[in-house]
Coordinates of C-alpha atoms in Angstrom, one line a residue:
X816 CA 0.0 0.0 0.0
X817 CA 2.9 2.4 0.8
X818 CA 4.5 1.6 -2.5
X819 CA 1.2 2.3 -4.4
X820 CA 0.7 5.6 -2.4
X821 CA 4.2 6.8 -3.2
X822 CA 3.9 5.9 -6.9
X823 CA 0.4 7.3 -7.3
X824 CA 1.5 10.9 -8.4
X825 CA 4.2 9.8 -10.9
X826 CA 1.8 7.2 -12.4
X827 CA -1.0 9.7 -12.7
X828 CA 1.3 12.1 -14.5
X829 CA 2.5 9.3 -16.8
X830 CA -1.1 8.5 -17.7
X831 CA -2.1 12.1 -18.3
X832 CA 0.9 12.8 -20.5
X833 CA 0.1 10.0 -22.9
X834 CA -3.3 10.0 -24.7
X835 CA -3.4 6.3 -25.5
X836 CA -2.5 5.3 -22.0
X837 CA -5.1 7.7 -20.7
X838 CA -7.7 6.1 -23.0
X839 CA -6.8 2.6 -21.8
X840 CA -7.0 3.7 -18.2
X841 CA -10.4 5.3 -18.7
X842 CA -11.7 2.1 -20.4
X843 CA -10.3 -0.1 -17.6
X844 CA -11.8 2.0 -14.8
X845 CA -15.2 2.3 -16.5
X846 CA -15.5 -1.5 -17.0
X847 CA -14.3 -2.4 -13.5
X848 CA -16.4 0.2 -11.7
X849 CA -19.5 -0.8 -13.6
X850 CA -19.0 -4.5 -13.1
X851 CA -18.0 -4.5 -9.4
X852 CA -21.4 -4.0 -7.8
X853 CA -22.8 -7.0 -9.8
X854 CA -19.8 -9.0 -8.9
X855 CA -20.2 -8.2 -5.2
X856 CA -23.9 -9.1 -5.3
X857 CA -23.2 -12.3 -7.0
X858 CA -20.6 -13.6 -4.5
X859 CA -22.9 -12.6 -1.6
X860 CA -25.7 -14.7 -3.1
X861 CA -23.4 -17.6 -4.0
X862 CA -22.2 -17.6 -0.3
X863 CA -25.8 -17.8 0.9
X864 CA -26.4 -20.7 -1.6
X865 CA -23.3 -22.5 -0.3
X866 CA -24.6 -22.0 3.3
X867 CA -28.2 -22.9 3.0
X868 CA -28.7 -24.9 -0.2
X869 CA -26.8 -28.2 0.1
X870 CA -26.2 -30.5 -2.8
X871 CA -28.2 -33.2 -1.1
X872 CA -31.2 -30.9 -1.1
X873 CA -30.8 -30.2 -4.8
X874 CA -30.4 -33.9 -5.6
X875 CA -33.7 -34.8 -3.8
X876 CA -35.6 -32.2 -5.8
X877 CA -34.6 -33.6 -9.2
X878 CA -37.0 -35.9 -11.1
X879 CA -35.7 -39.4 -11.7
X880 CA -36.3 -39.4 -15.5
X881 CA -33.5 -38.0 -17.5
X882 CA -35.5 -35.6 -19.7
X883 CA -37.4 -33.8 -16.9
X884 CA -34.3 -33.9 -14.7
X885 CA -32.2 -32.1 -17.3
X886 CA -35.0 -29.5 -17.9
X887 CA -35.4 -28.8 -14.2
X888 CA -31.7 -28.5 -13.7
X889 CA -31.4 -26.0 -16.5
X890 CA -34.2 -23.8 -15.4
X891 CA -33.1 -24.0 -11.7
X892 CA -29.9 -22.4 -12.8
X893 CA -31.8 -19.1 -13.0
X894 CA -32.6 -19.2 -9.3
X895 CA -29.0 -19.9 -8.0
X896 CA -26.8 -16.8 -8.8
X897 CA -23.0 -17.3 -8.7
X898 CA -20.1 -17.4 -11.0
X899 CA -19.0 -20.4 -13.0
X900 CA -16.1 -21.0 -10.5
X901 CA -18.7 -22.0 -7.9
X902 CA -20.9 -24.1 -10.3
X903 CA -18.2 -26.6 -11.1
X904 CA -17.7 -27.9 -7.5
X905 CA -21.5 -28.0 -6.9
X906 CA -22.0 -29.9 -10.1
X907 CA -19.3 -32.4 -9.1
X908 CA -21.1 -33.0 -5.7
X909 CA -24.4 -33.5 -7.5
X910 CA -22.9 -35.8 -10.1
X911 CA -24.2 -39.3 -10.1
X912 CA -25.3 -42.1 -12.4
X913 CA -28.1 -41.7 -15.0
X914 CA -30.3 -38.6 -14.8
X915 CA -28.3 -37.1 -11.9
X916 CA -25.1 -36.9 -14.0
X917 CA -26.8 -35.2 -17.0
X918 CA -28.7 -32.9 -14.7
X919 CA -25.6 -31.9 -12.8
X920 CA -23.8 -31.0 -16.0
X921 CA -26.8 -29.0 -17.2
X922 CA -26.9 -27.1 -14.0
X923 CA -23.1 -26.4 -14.2
X924 CA -23.6 -24.7 -17.6
X925 CA -26.9 -23.0 -16.8
X926 CA -26.3 -21.5 -13.4
X927 CA -23.6 -19.0 -14.2
X928 CA -25.2 -18.0 -17.5
X929 CA -28.9 -17.3 -16.9
X930 CA -29.1 -16.3 -13.3
X931 CA -30.7 -12.9 -12.4
X932 CA -27.4 -11.1 -11.6
X933 CA -26.0 -12.0 -15.0
X934 CA -29.2 -10.9 -16.8
X935 CA -29.4 -7.6 -14.9
X936 CA -25.8 -6.9 -15.6
X937 CA -26.4 -7.6 -19.3
X938 CA -29.3 -5.2 -19.3
X939 CA -27.3 -2.5 -17.7
X940 CA -24.3 -3.0 -20.0
X941 CA -26.5 -2.9 -23.1
X942 CA -29.1 -0.2 -22.3
X943 CA -29.8 0.5 -26.0
X944 CA -30.2 -3.2 -26.9
X945 CA -32.6 -4.9 -24.4
X946 CA -33.0 -7.8 -26.8
X947 CA -29.5 -8.9 -25.8
X948 CA -30.9 -10.1 -22.5
X949 CA -33.5 -12.4 -24.0
X950 CA -31.0 -13.6 -26.6
X951 CA -28.3 -14.4 -24.0
X952 CA -30.9 -16.2 -21.7
X953 CA -32.3 -18.3 -24.6
X954 CA -28.9 -19.3 -26.2
X955 CA -27.3 -20.1 -22.8
X956 CA -30.2 -22.2 -21.7
X957 CA -30.3 -24.1 -25.0
X958 CA -26.6 -24.8 -24.7
X959 CA -27.0 -26.2 -21.2
X960 CA -30.0 -28.4 -22.2
X961 CA -28.3 -29.6 -25.3
X962 CA -25.1 -30.6 -23.5
X963 CA -27.1 -32.3 -20.7
X964 CA -29.1 -34.3 -23.3
X965 CA -25.9 -35.2 -25.2
X966 CA -24.2 -36.4 -22.0
X967 CA -27.3 -38.6 -21.2
X968 CA -27.1 -40.1 -24.7
X969 CA -23.3 -40.4 -25.3
X970 CA -21.6 -39.7 -22.0
X971 CA -19.6 -42.4 -20.2
X972 CA -19.2 -42.7 -16.5
X973 CA -15.6 -43.9 -16.8
X974 CA -14.5 -40.5 -18.1
X975 CA -15.2 -39.1 -14.7
X976 CA -12.1 -40.3 -12.9
X977 CA -11.6 -37.7 -10.1
X978 CA -12.9 -38.4 -6.6
X979 CA -15.6 -36.3 -5.1
X980 CA -14.1 -33.1 -3.6
X981 CA -14.4 -32.5 0.2
X982 CA -17.4 -30.4 1.1
X983 CA -17.8 -28.2 4.2
X984 CA -17.6 -30.1 7.5
X985 CA -20.7 -30.4 9.6
X986 CA -18.8 -28.7 12.4
X987 CA -18.3 -25.5 10.3
X988 CA -20.7 -22.7 11.3
X989 CA -22.9 -21.0 8.8
X990 CA -20.8 -17.9 9.2
X991 CA -17.7 -19.8 8.2
X992 CA -19.4 -21.4 5.2
X993 CA -20.7 -18.1 4.0
X994 CA -17.4 -16.2 4.5
X995 CA -15.3 -18.9 2.9
X996 CA -17.5 -19.3 -0.1
X997 CA -17.9 -15.6 -0.7
X998 CA -14.2 -14.9 -0.2
X999 CA -13.2 -17.7 -2.6
X1000 CA -15.7 -16.6 -5.3
X1001 CA -14.8 -12.9 -5.0
X1002 CA -11.0 -13.4 -5.2
X1003 CA -11.4 -15.8 -8.1
X1004 CA -13.9 -13.7 -10.1
X1005 CA -12.3 -10.3 -9.3
X1006 CA -8.9 -11.4 -10.5
X1007 CA -10.3 -12.5 -13.8
X1008 CA -12.3 -9.3 -14.1
X1009 CA -9.1 -7.3 -13.8
X1010 CA -7.5 -9.4 -16.5
X1011 CA -10.6 -9.0 -18.7
X1012 CA -10.8 -5.2 -18.2
X1013 CA -7.0 -4.9 -18.9
X1014 CA -7.5 -6.9 -22.1
X1015 CA -10.4 -4.8 -23.2
X1016 CA -8.5 -1.6 -22.5
X1017 CA -5.5 -3.0 -24.5
X1018 CA -7.8 -3.9 -27.4
X1019 CA -9.0 -0.3 -27.6
X1020 CA -5.5 1.2 -27.9
X1021 CA -3.3 -1.5 -29.4
X1022 CA -5.5 -3.0 -32.1
X1023 CA -5.8 -0.7 -35.1
X1024 CA -9.4 0.4 -35.9
X1025 CA -9.3 -1.1 -39.3
X1026 CA -9.0 -4.6 -37.8
X1027 CA -12.3 -4.1 -35.9
X1028 CA -13.9 -2.7 -39.0
X1029 CA -12.7 -5.8 -40.9
X1030 CA -14.3 -8.0 -38.2
X1031 CA -17.4 -6.0 -38.4
X1032 CA -17.6 -6.6 -42.1
X1033 CA -16.8 -10.3 -41.9
X1034 CA -19.6 -11.8 -39.6
X1035 CA -18.3 -15.3 -39.6
X1036 CA -14.8 -14.2 -38.8
X1037 CA -16.1 -11.9 -36.0
X1038 CA -18.1 -14.8 -34.5
X1039 CA -15.2 -17.1 -34.4
X1040 CA -12.8 -14.5 -33.1
X1041 CA -15.1 -13.5 -30.2
X1042 CA -15.7 -17.1 -29.4
X1043 CA -12.0 -17.8 -29.1
X1044 CA -11.5 -14.5 -27.2
X1045 CA -14.1 -15.6 -24.6
X1046 CA -12.2 -18.8 -24.0
X1047 CA -8.9 -17.0 -23.6
X1048 CA -10.0 -14.1 -21.4
X1049 CA -11.8 -16.4 -19.0
X1050 CA -14.0 -13.6 -17.6
X1051 CA -16.5 -14.0 -14.8
X1052 CA -20.1 -14.3 -16.1
X1053 CA -21.3 -11.5 -13.8
X1054 CA -18.9 -9.0 -15.4
X1055 CA -18.3 -10.1 -19.0
X1056 CA -21.2 -8.1 -20.4
X1057 CA -19.4 -4.8 -19.6
X1058 CA -16.3 -6.0 -21.5
X1059 CA -18.5 -7.1 -24.5
X1060 CA -20.4 -3.8 -24.4
X1061 CA -17.1 -1.8 -24.6
X1062 CA -16.4 -3.4 -28.1
X1063 CA -18.9 -1.0 -29.8
X1064 CA -17.3 -1.4 -33.3
X1065 CA -18.4 -5.0 -33.5
X1066 CA -22.0 -6.0 -34.3
X1067 CA -24.2 -7.5 -31.5
X1068 CA -24.2 -11.0 -32.9
X1069 CA -20.4 -11.7 -32.3
X1070 CA -20.7 -10.1 -28.9
X1071 CA -23.6 -12.4 -28.0
X1072 CA -21.4 -15.3 -29.0
X1073 CA -18.8 -14.0 -26.6
X1074 CA -21.4 -13.8 -23.8
X1075 CA -22.7 -17.3 -24.4
X1076 CA -19.4 -19.1 -24.9
X1077 CA -17.6 -17.5 -21.9
X1078 CA -19.6 -18.9 -19.1
X1079 CA -19.8 -22.3 -20.7
X1080 CA -16.1 -23.0 -21.6
X1081 CA -12.9 -21.0 -21.0
X1082 CA -9.4 -21.8 -19.8
X1083 CA -10.2 -21.6 -16.1
X1084 CA -13.3 -23.8 -16.5
X1085 CA -11.4 -26.4 -18.5
X1086 CA -8.7 -26.5 -15.7
X1087 CA -11.4 -26.8 -13.0
X1088 CA -13.3 -29.5 -14.9
X1089 CA -10.1 -31.5 -15.3
X1090 CA -9.4 -31.1 -11.6
X1091 CA -12.9 -32.0 -10.5
X1092 CA -14.1 -34.6 -13.0
X1093 CA -10.8 -35.8 -14.6
X1094 CA -8.8 -35.1 -17.8
X1095 CA -10.7 -37.6 -19.9
X1096 CA -13.9 -35.7 -19.1
X1097 CA -12.5 -32.3 -19.8
X1098 CA -10.9 -33.1 -23.2
X1099 CA -14.3 -34.3 -24.4
X1100 CA -16.7 -32.0 -22.7
X1101 CA -15.0 -28.7 -23.3
X1102 CA -14.7 -28.9 -27.2
X1103 CA -18.3 -30.2 -27.5
X1104 CA -19.5 -27.4 -25.3
X1105 CA -17.6 -24.8 -27.4
X1106 CA -19.2 -26.0 -30.6
X1107 CA -22.7 -26.2 -29.2
X1108 CA -22.5 -22.8 -27.6
X1109 CA -21.3 -21.1 -30.8
X1110 CA -24.1 -22.8 -32.8
X1111 CA -26.8 -21.9 -30.3
X1112 CA -25.6 -18.3 -29.9
X1113 CA -25.4 -17.8 -33.6
X1114 CA -28.8 -19.3 -34.3
X1115 CA -30.6 -17.5 -31.5
X1116 CA -28.8 -14.2 -32.3
X1117 CA -29.9 -14.4 -35.9
X1118 CA -33.5 -14.6 -34.7
X1119 CA -33.4 -12.1 -31.8
X1120 CA -31.0 -9.6 -33.2
X1121 CA -32.2 -9.5 -36.8
X1122 CA -29.6 -11.2 -38.9
X1123 CA -26.1 -9.6 -38.5
X1124 CA -27.1 -7.7 -35.4

């Protein structure tokens, strides 16, 4: 803190003396400040979920038949706000044979993508395009349901090789469960938000405008680029809308693909899935999820956003 305080004046002067650096700093601060309230709200709610909604309770609520179980798990994701970092451990605890396995994976994809915090943040980030909220909800839910149904049909239990992670101990107080869950989610999500805001700021000043104009004119290339960018940036789903909204040169459709792919598959999720479920699971599930998310987002965006968006 002392080092930061001592360096504050020279750093401020450095920023003010360079136009491009000042622009990047403005973009970074704008994205971070806009996203932080939604991130804080999301981690508080995820802490409450970890405290009061146990995986055993969720498992008892699921129907035994695969189809209804997948549908219920997908829709229930809207009621359990939290970032994707928290959905992977919960899904692993819920995972079981038959319908429970497919439902757990459906919930893992749906919860961080269609919960109220994410939808409200999307509405705030795109005030001039309210249709983005409905498009994101629909495409993300379709992605989760499609992957749940695909796992029920083609998934193999032997691909899940990792043992069940340790949950909270019965001796832990509710305050301990809440504080630990909220602290973990906030530190994980905030760190990736900083990285994403830095990347967005860098894109504004380092990438020549003609490249964005080229992507805007090449819809297929723009969709693929934003999908890959979502995987690489690994943003929190409660804050990614502000990063996507800052890329105003691109049409809405590639930005919708960015918002649908990010919460479903990115570098941190692939690593977490490999650690929780096993490497054999991750190398199969992640590429399939990427393809399904891109297709669903493109199809839904074409309907909701009017073609090229």
